[in-house]
Amino acid sequence: MTAPTAEPHAPVTPAPRVSPPQPPNRLKAWATRAPLLPALVFLIAVTQLPFVATLVISLFDWNSLDPDDRHFTGLSNYRRAAEDEALRESVLTTAVLTASVVLATVVLGLLLALLLDREFRGRGVVRTLLIAPFLIVPVAAALLWKHVLYNPDYGLFNGALTWVAARFGDDSPPQPDWVSEMPLLAVEASLIWQWTPFMMLILLAGLQSRPTDMIEAARIDGAGNWQIFRYLTLPHLRRYLELGVLLGSVHIVQNFDAVFTITAGGLDTANLPYTIYQTFYQAHEYGQASAAGVLVVIGSIIIATFALRVVSSLFTEEASRS
Amino acid sequence: MSIHTRRGARALVAAASAGALVAACTACEGYVGAGGSSLFGGDAINVLMVNNPQMVELQKLTKRHFTKDTGIKVNFTVLPENDVRDKISQDFSNQAGQYDVATISNFEVPFFSEHGWLRDLGPYLAKDPAFDQQDILAPVRQSLTADDGKVYAEPFYGESSFLMYRKDVLAERGLTMPAEPTWQQVADIAAKTDGARPGMKGICLRGLPGWGELTAPLTTVVNTFGGTWFTKDWKARLTSPEFVEATQFYVDLVREHGQAGAAQSGYAECLYNMSQGKSAMWYDATAAAGTLEEAKSPVKGKIGYVKAPVNKTSDSGWLYTWAWGMQKASKKSDDAWKFISWASSKEYEALVGRESGWANVPAGKRASTYARPEYRAAASAFADVTHRSIAATKPRDPGVQPRPAAGIQFVGVPEFTDLGTRVSQEISAAIAGRQSVRAALRASQKMAERVGEEYQD
């Protein structure tokens, strides 16, 4: 399975200096580029060849449990993938999961960043503590949520409910079965917890690069806190928000650990990576999984191009206004 | 540290994105980094196994005994059941040779051997008379022998399924458990024992998606209600009245009197519930009894065991065995056999008996186990009923109608791993109350039809 990631592009060669007309300028340019070529070839080999392999495999009917019956089938895998109801549903699940998690993390991250932007004692400690969830291995975080927090028998959530209820003299508090009752929300909550620090870091960086003189000027002109936030901070933060949304989306679209661990893909929480994993590892349909993977990459590229175009148009707007 | 310059800010962003990439990549490695390569010297073999308690015990004893006696190092990779299967299929089908030995089961043996992924163990058995192949229980032995008559795996333990119940709780409520209960009787007892103690539910039944989790007990219920996944000529029958009735019964029972969090509980969760006194009954693998009766178990001695509940058939227990298969591509087959013959031997059973109590012996595979006085004393509660249950299994004829493939709690074709898992996801959603049983089975029928069509000639 290949997945779209922000890839570093091939190193840019410095433009040859313009000097009085010298005939074979091209040769010189190539002489400059030549030492970089091995790196470029290597980059193409490690990033693009696996994808080409995936493309080739996707044209074969190949079930690993039936290795003697491997044959070329053309585009039939793509047709089956398009007809596959599970895959269609998982597209929707992925969209909902990604959008809600990114939105929630941006809002929470912004709030936390605004709080951390103030001077107070112990700020360094608080910041470190807030970043901690992001440093936990995703699978471990998912396990923690599943067993330590959500478990209906010994989970912290139901334990807390029991404890609170006991304070009010109620000895049979509600003990909801978190994952069964709200499976997608359960997955989302664990992801939000894990990704909020990431958004917070990006936005905090944005906040700390604000020009202070402008804010002081605004204060002298009698602007209130809300006005400063609305007319100075937010426009300044825009590019940081966009960066956060873009990076966050790329990562959360690919999230596998939380779905795999918390719900095992049951209860309508199977997202695209999980569905493809299932096709590959449990159905052993290598061809079909590859075809689905290719479709996902194509879809992601279309959406990413569209999103980047929107973002870059915003940048130009910004530039023309300033 | 506070950051005031733009450059510092950029560095922060860069650090955050780099962190994100690292975090994302730990995910890609999380499932790969476990296989020991042969970098650790030539005398190590790699074993991939499921994380059941008996295997964890084996892992502890291997170093102290097997490696000490033979000098052969064993690198274990231990994973939960669903994952271990995926990884085994992956490694064996590519003949990657990363693992010399893996825990496979009577489900995989027929088609793994047909594809030539397993080493025929016959020659090793011939050279190793002390192993005593004839001592292995007949249904287990036959289920690990392929159609070509060769033995491809040796059992570590065998199991059927039966009903476990809290004798003390039933007695308090004035209930008696019949020696051969019907499912209806079990449902009645579940209703009457529900809430017998604070936090105690009437019964624990698996609801976690997975063809080796929820699908296994559910299929035995389907068999005894007169249903089947496929007819003899591969017509899918998931919406037949019998299949619907059985599934509805199972889902209703676990929703009304089953454990909390049923849609996410599998074998391990139910084992926890039973041993912590959160369930009055549990229908599951006979292998669970060893864990429930071990010395430090809080419910030791409080549990009674009876044959799997039935409806229209006389028996409904499943047959399953975790067994050691050797990958054909293994370069250390002699060492691998030494490990297999040690782990499946009578001596190993005796070793476990001495080290951690006879109740923990990986049983259900050798007739001699049930003749040992030490074992009979320790496992008196469940030894005979386990032995009877395993001996009564008929993998080729588990229901009321002829079947197209062998298997009691599964249909013995490679496609079943995916089909069984996807169907169990639908049923698990019904257990969680997100859809009706009928809707779940309608969706499942479509998937089953696709598999059936591939086999219809």
PDB file of C-alpha atoms in Angstrom, chain B residues 191-372:
ATOM      1  CA  ALA B 191     -31.959 -15.090  33.065  1.00  0.00           C
ATOM      2  CA  LYS B 192     -32.168 -16.394  36.642  1.00  0.00           C
ATOM      3  CA  THR B 193     -28.506 -15.889  37.512  1.00  0.00           C
ATOM      4  CA  ASP B 194     -28.286 -12.415  36.001  1.00  0.00           C
ATOM      5  CA  GLY B 195     -27.365 -10.084  38.854  1.00  0.00           C
ATOM      6  CA  ALA B 196     -26.906 -12.946  41.343  1.00  0.00           C
ATOM      7  CA  ARG B 197     -23.924 -11.021  42.682  1.00  0.00           C
ATOM      8  CA  PRO B 198     -23.115  -7.329  42.314  1.00  0.00           C
ATOM      9  CA  GLY B 199     -21.854  -6.805  38.783  1.00  0.00           C
ATOM     10  CA  MET B 200     -22.467 -10.409  37.739  1.00  0.00           C
ATOM     11  CA  LYS B 201     -24.106 -11.206  34.416  1.00  0.00           C
ATOM     12  CA  GLY B 202     -25.830 -14.457  33.482  1.00  0.00           C
ATOM     13  CA  ILE B 203     -23.513 -15.567  30.692  1.00  0.00           C
ATOM     14  CA  CYS B 204     -20.448 -14.539  28.702  1.00  0.00           C
ATOM     15  CA  LEU B 205     -20.410 -15.121  24.936  1.00  0.00           C
ATOM     16  CA  ARG B 206     -17.911 -13.805  22.447  1.00  0.00           C
ATOM     17  CA  GLY B 207     -18.923 -10.745  20.433  1.00  0.00           C
ATOM     18  CA  LEU B 208     -15.584  -9.507  19.137  1.00  0.00           C
ATOM     19  CA  PRO B 209     -15.401  -9.559  15.333  1.00  0.00           C
ATOM     20  CA  GLY B 210     -13.075 -12.194  13.935  1.00  0.00           C
ATOM     21  CA  TRP B 211     -13.617 -15.562  12.308  1.00  0.00           C
ATOM     22  CA  GLY B 212     -11.725 -17.170  15.175  1.00  0.00           C
ATOM     23  CA  GLU B 213     -13.569 -15.101  17.779  1.00  0.00           C
ATOM     24  CA  LEU B 214     -17.322 -14.508  17.500  1.00  0.00           C
ATOM     25  CA  THR B 215     -17.776 -16.730  14.456  1.00  0.00           C
ATOM     26  CA  ALA B 216     -16.607 -19.907  16.233  1.00  0.00           C
ATOM     27  CA  PRO B 217     -19.155 -20.204  19.063  1.00  0.00           C
ATOM     28  CA  LEU B 218     -21.896 -18.728  16.892  1.00  0.00           C
ATOM     29  CA  THR B 219     -21.351 -21.363  14.199  1.00  0.00           C
ATOM     30  CA  THR B 220     -21.663 -24.197  16.718  1.00  0.00           C
ATOM     31  CA  VAL B 221     -25.007 -22.707  17.775  1.00  0.00           C
ATOM     32  CA  VAL B 222     -26.040 -22.494  14.119  1.00  0.00           C
ATOM     33  CA  ASN B 223     -25.089 -26.164  13.599  1.00  0.00           C
ATOM     34  CA  THR B 224     -27.155 -27.408  16.480  1.00  0.00           C
ATOM     35  CA  PHE B 225     -30.146 -25.241  15.511  1.00  0.00           C
ATOM     36  CA  GLY B 226     -30.070 -27.053  12.181  1.00  0.00           C
ATOM     37  CA  GLY B 227     -28.461 -24.310  10.120  1.00  0.00           C
ATOM     38  CA  THR B 228     -25.387 -24.285   7.937  1.00  0.00           C
ATOM     39  CA  TRP B 229     -23.261 -21.733   6.081  1.00  0.00           C
ATOM     40  CA  PHE B 230     -23.394 -23.700   2.833  1.00  0.00           C
ATOM     41  CA  THR B 231     -25.283 -26.632   1.434  1.00  0.00           C
ATOM     42  CA  LYS B 232     -23.425 -29.581  -0.043  1.00  0.00           C
ATOM     43  CA  ASP B 233     -23.321 -27.819  -3.430  1.00  0.00           C
ATOM     44  CA  TRP B 234     -22.105 -24.453  -2.062  1.00  0.00           C
ATOM     45  CA  LYS B 235     -25.412 -22.605  -1.889  1.00  0.00           C
ATOM     46  CA  ALA B 236     -25.144 -19.975   0.850  1.00  0.00           C
ATOM     47  CA  ARG B 237     -27.784 -20.412   3.565  1.00  0.00           C
ATOM     48  CA  LEU B 238     -27.286 -17.476   5.931  1.00  0.00           C
ATOM     49  CA  THR B 239     -30.848 -16.235   5.601  1.00  0.00           C
ATOM     50  CA  SER B 240     -32.408 -19.655   6.096  1.00  0.00           C
ATOM     51  CA  PRO B 241     -34.889 -19.809   9.018  1.00  0.00           C
ATOM     52  CA  GLU B 242     -32.533 -22.032  11.056  1.00  0.00           C
ATOM     53  CA  PHE B 243     -29.535 -19.732  10.642  1.00  0.00           C
ATOM     54  CA  VAL B 244     -31.636 -16.673  11.483  1.00  0.00           C
ATOM     55  CA  GLU B 245     -33.172 -18.364  14.522  1.00  0.00           C
ATOM     56  CA  ALA B 246     -29.773 -19.424  15.860  1.00  0.00           C
ATOM     57  CA  THR B 247     -28.200 -16.009  15.352  1.00  0.00           C
ATOM     58  CA  GLN B 248     -31.201 -14.227  16.822  1.00  0.00           C
ATOM     59  CA  PHE B 249     -31.012 -16.529  19.835  1.00  0.00           C
ATOM     60  CA  TYR B 250     -27.295 -15.854  20.330  1.00  0.00           C
ATOM     61  CA  VAL B 251     -27.605 -12.090  19.918  1.00  0.00           C
ATOM     62  CA  ASP B 252     -30.654 -11.830  22.189  1.00  0.00           C
ATOM     63  CA  LEU B 253     -29.006 -13.945  24.871  1.00  0.00           C
ATOM     64  CA  VAL B 254     -25.830 -11.901  24.953  1.00  0.00           C
ATOM     65  CA  ARG B 255     -27.729  -8.606  24.763  1.00  0.00           C
ATOM     66  CA  GLU B 256     -30.137  -9.504  27.555  1.00  0.00           C
ATOM     67  CA  HIS B 257     -27.960 -11.446  29.967  1.00  0.00           C
ATOM     68  CA  GLY B 258     -24.455 -11.185  28.574  1.00  0.00           C
ATOM     69  CA  GLN B 259     -21.379  -9.265  29.665  1.00  0.00           C
ATOM     70  CA  ALA B 260     -20.889  -5.519  29.381  1.00  0.00           C
ATOM     71  CA  GLY B 261     -19.015  -4.462  26.274  1.00  0.00           C
ATOM     72  CA  ALA B 262     -20.099  -7.633  24.498  1.00  0.00           C
ATOM     73  CA  ALA B 263     -19.360  -6.340  21.015  1.00  0.00           C
ATOM     74  CA  GLN B 264     -15.664  -6.017  21.912  1.00  0.00           C
ATOM     75  CA  SER B 265     -15.172  -9.064  24.067  1.00  0.00           C
ATOM     76  CA  GLY B 266     -13.481 -12.147  22.801  1.00  0.00           C
ATOM     77  CA  TYR B 267     -11.976 -15.173  24.484  1.00  0.00           C
ATOM     78  CA  ALA B 268      -9.563 -13.160  26.613  1.00  0.00           C
ATOM     79  CA  GLU B 269     -12.212 -10.733  27.877  1.00  0.00           C
ATOM     80  CA  CYS B 270     -14.619 -13.541  28.769  1.00  0.00           C
ATOM     81  CA  LEU B 271     -11.827 -15.386  30.560  1.00  0.00           C
ATOM     82  CA  TYR B 272     -11.282 -12.256  32.619  1.00  0.00           C
ATOM     83  CA  ASN B 273     -15.008 -11.905  33.334  1.00  0.00           C
ATOM     84  CA  MET B 274     -15.375 -15.507  34.407  1.00  0.00           C
ATOM     85  CA  SER B 275     -12.322 -15.505  36.649  1.00  0.00           C
ATOM     86  CA  GLN B 276     -13.266 -12.178  38.229  1.00  0.00           C
ATOM     87  CA  GLY B 277     -16.765 -13.383  39.067  1.00  0.00           C
ATOM     88  CA  LYS B 278     -18.501 -11.161  36.528  1.00  0.00           C
ATOM     89  CA  SER B 279     -20.222 -14.015  34.701  1.00  0.00           C
ATOM     90  CA  ALA B 280     -22.234 -16.936  36.023  1.00  0.00           C
ATOM     91  CA  MET B 281     -21.777 -19.018  32.860  1.00  0.00           C
ATOM     92  CA  TRP B 282     -19.485 -19.077  29.889  1.00  0.00           C
ATOM     93  CA  TYR B 283     -19.721 -21.093  26.693  1.00  0.00           C
ATOM     94  CA  ASP B 284     -16.272 -21.360  25.179  1.00  0.00           C
ATOM     95  CA  ALA B 285     -13.166 -23.446  24.603  1.00  0.00           C
ATOM     96  CA  THR B 286     -12.406 -26.376  26.907  1.00  0.00           C
ATOM     97  CA  ALA B 287      -8.862 -25.029  27.106  1.00  0.00           C
ATOM     98  CA  ALA B 288     -10.143 -22.206  29.299  1.00  0.00           C
ATOM     99  CA  ALA B 289     -10.708 -24.630  32.180  1.00  0.00           C
ATOM    100  CA  GLY B 290      -6.991 -25.033  32.820  1.00  0.00           C
ATOM    101  CA  THR B 291      -6.660 -21.299  33.399  1.00  0.00           C
ATOM    102  CA  LEU B 292      -9.795 -21.102  35.553  1.00  0.00           C
ATOM    103  CA  GLU B 293      -8.615 -23.965  37.765  1.00  0.00           C
ATOM    104  CA  GLU B 294      -5.016 -22.924  38.258  1.00  0.00           C
ATOM    105  CA  ALA B 295      -3.758 -22.340  41.782  1.00  0.00           C
ATOM    106  CA  LYS B 296      -4.024 -18.567  41.818  1.00  0.00           C
ATOM    107  CA  SER B 297      -7.419 -18.362  40.144  1.00  0.00           C
ATOM    108  CA  PRO B 298     -10.056 -16.679  42.318  1.00  0.00           C
ATOM    109  CA  VAL B 299     -12.774 -19.070  41.069  1.00  0.00           C
ATOM    110  CA  LYS B 300     -10.764 -22.277  41.454  1.00  0.00           C
ATOM    111  CA  GLY B 301     -13.050 -25.144  42.491  1.00  0.00           C
ATOM    112  CA  LYS B 302     -16.234 -23.108  42.100  1.00  0.00           C
ATOM    113  CA  ILE B 303     -16.896 -24.030  38.498  1.00  0.00           C
ATOM    114  CA  GLY B 304     -18.814 -26.909  36.990  1.00  0.00           C
ATOM    115  CA  TYR B 305     -18.364 -28.143  33.435  1.00  0.00           C
ATOM    116  CA  VAL B 306     -20.911 -29.732  31.102  1.00  0.00           C
ATOM    117  CA  LYS B 307     -21.023 -30.597  27.431  1.00  0.00           C
ATOM    118  CA  ALA B 308     -21.770 -27.888  24.883  1.00  0.00           C
ATOM    119  CA  PRO B 309     -25.479 -26.966  24.906  1.00  0.00           C
ATOM    120  CA  VAL B 310     -27.504 -28.461  22.058  1.00  0.00           C
ATOM    121  CA  ASN B 311     -30.779 -28.003  20.267  1.00  0.00           C
ATOM    122  CA  LYS B 312     -31.346 -30.421  17.378  1.00  0.00           C
ATOM    123  CA  THR B 313     -28.096 -32.403  17.420  1.00  0.00           C
ATOM    124  CA  SER B 314     -26.666 -34.649  20.114  1.00  0.00           C
ATOM    125  CA  ASP B 315     -23.327 -32.831  20.324  1.00  0.00           C
ATOM    126  CA  SER B 316     -22.322 -29.333  19.341  1.00  0.00           C
ATOM    127  CA  GLY B 317     -18.776 -28.894  20.633  1.00  0.00           C
ATOM    128  CA  TRP B 318     -16.182 -27.649  18.184  1.00  0.00           C
ATOM    129  CA  LEU B 319     -12.853 -29.257  17.391  1.00  0.00           C
ATOM    130  CA  TYR B 320      -9.842 -27.094  17.373  1.00  0.00           C
ATOM    131  CA  THR B 321      -6.193 -27.644  17.913  1.00  0.00           C
ATOM    132  CA  TRP B 322      -3.291 -25.265  18.037  1.00  0.00           C
ATOM    133  CA  ALA B 323      -0.490 -27.210  16.469  1.00  0.00           C
ATOM    134  CA  TRP B 324       3.103 -26.692  15.417  1.00  0.00           C
ATOM    135  CA  GLY B 325       3.598 -26.532  11.687  1.00  0.00           C
ATOM    136  CA  MET B 326       7.031 -26.309  10.160  1.00  0.00           C
ATOM    137  CA  GLN B 327       7.500 -23.984   7.223  1.00  0.00           C
ATOM    138  CA  LYS B 328       8.867 -25.802   4.198  1.00  0.00           C
ATOM    139  CA  ALA B 329      11.350 -23.004   3.560  1.00  0.00           C
ATOM    140  CA  SER B 330      12.851 -23.414   7.037  1.00  0.00           C
ATOM    141  CA  LYS B 331      16.610 -23.895   6.892  1.00  0.00           C
ATOM    142  CA  LYS B 332      16.784 -25.304  10.409  1.00  0.00           C
ATOM    143  CA  SER B 333      14.326 -28.146  10.112  1.00  0.00           C
ATOM    144  CA  ASP B 334      16.184 -30.497  12.459  1.00  0.00           C
ATOM    145  CA  ASP B 335      16.293 -27.959  15.254  1.00  0.00           C
ATOM    146  CA  ALA B 336      12.704 -27.021  14.469  1.00  0.00           C
ATOM    147  CA  TRP B 337      11.610 -30.647  14.844  1.00  0.00           C
ATOM    148  CA  LYS B 338      13.473 -30.919  18.143  1.00  0.00           C
ATOM    149  CA  PHE B 339      11.472 -27.970  19.386  1.00  0.00           C
ATOM    150  CA  ILE B 340       8.170 -29.327  18.075  1.00  0.00           C
ATOM    151  CA  SER B 341       8.703 -32.789  19.517  1.00  0.00           C
ATOM    152  CA  TRP B 342       9.676 -31.287  22.867  1.00  0.00           C
ATOM    153  CA  ALA B 343       6.724 -28.893  23.021  1.00  0.00           C
ATOM    154  CA  SER B 344       4.193 -31.577  22.046  1.00  0.00           C
ATOM    155  CA  SER B 345       5.720 -34.347  24.168  1.00  0.00           C
ATOM    156  CA  LYS B 346       4.465 -36.178  27.224  1.00  0.00           C
ATOM    157  CA  GLU B 347       7.587 -34.906  29.008  1.00  0.00           C
ATOM    158  CA  TYR B 348       6.617 -31.302  28.404  1.00  0.00           C
ATOM    159  CA  GLU B 349       3.188 -31.987  29.896  1.00  0.00           C
ATOM    160  CA  ALA B 350       4.871 -33.471  32.956  1.00  0.00           C
ATOM    161  CA  LEU B 351       7.192 -30.476  33.163  1.00  0.00           C
ATOM    162  CA  VAL B 352       4.278 -28.041  33.194  1.00  0.00           C
ATOM    163  CA  GLY B 353       2.582 -30.238  35.782  1.00  0.00           C
ATOM    164  CA  ARG B 354       5.584 -30.011  38.079  1.00  0.00           C
ATOM    165  CA  GLU B 355       6.376 -26.359  37.438  1.00  0.00           C
ATOM    166  CA  SER B 356       2.988 -24.695  37.515  1.00  0.00           C
ATOM    167  CA  GLY B 357       0.412 -27.273  38.445  1.00  0.00           C
ATOM    168  CA  TRP B 358      -1.241 -30.116  36.584  1.00  0.00           C
ATOM    169  CA  ALA B 359      -4.348 -28.101  35.786  1.00  0.00           C
ATOM    170  CA  ASN B 360      -2.254 -25.980  33.431  1.00  0.00           C
ATOM    171  CA  VAL B 361      -1.043 -28.861  31.289  1.00  0.00           C
ATOM    172  CA  PRO B 362      -1.693 -28.254  27.577  1.00  0.00           C
ATOM    173  CA  ALA B 363      -4.122 -31.146  27.336  1.00  0.00           C
ATOM    174  CA  GLY B 364      -6.699 -32.365  24.869  1.00  0.00           C
ATOM    175  CA  LYS B 365      -4.221 -33.999  22.534  1.00  0.00           C
ATOM    176  CA  ARG B 366      -2.861 -37.206  24.138  1.00  0.00           C
ATOM    177  CA  ALA B 367      -4.794 -40.147  25.498  1.00  0.00           C
ATOM    178  CA  SER B 368      -2.020 -40.713  28.042  1.00  0.00           C
ATOM    179  CA  THR B 369      -2.715 -37.331  29.627  1.00  0.00           C
ATOM    180  CA  TYR B 370      -6.112 -38.544  30.789  1.00  0.00           C
ATOM    181  CA  ALA B 371      -4.578 -41.684  32.279  1.00  0.00           C
ATOM    182  CA  ARG B 372      -2.078 -39.822  34.457  1.00  0.00           C
TER     183      ARG B 372
END
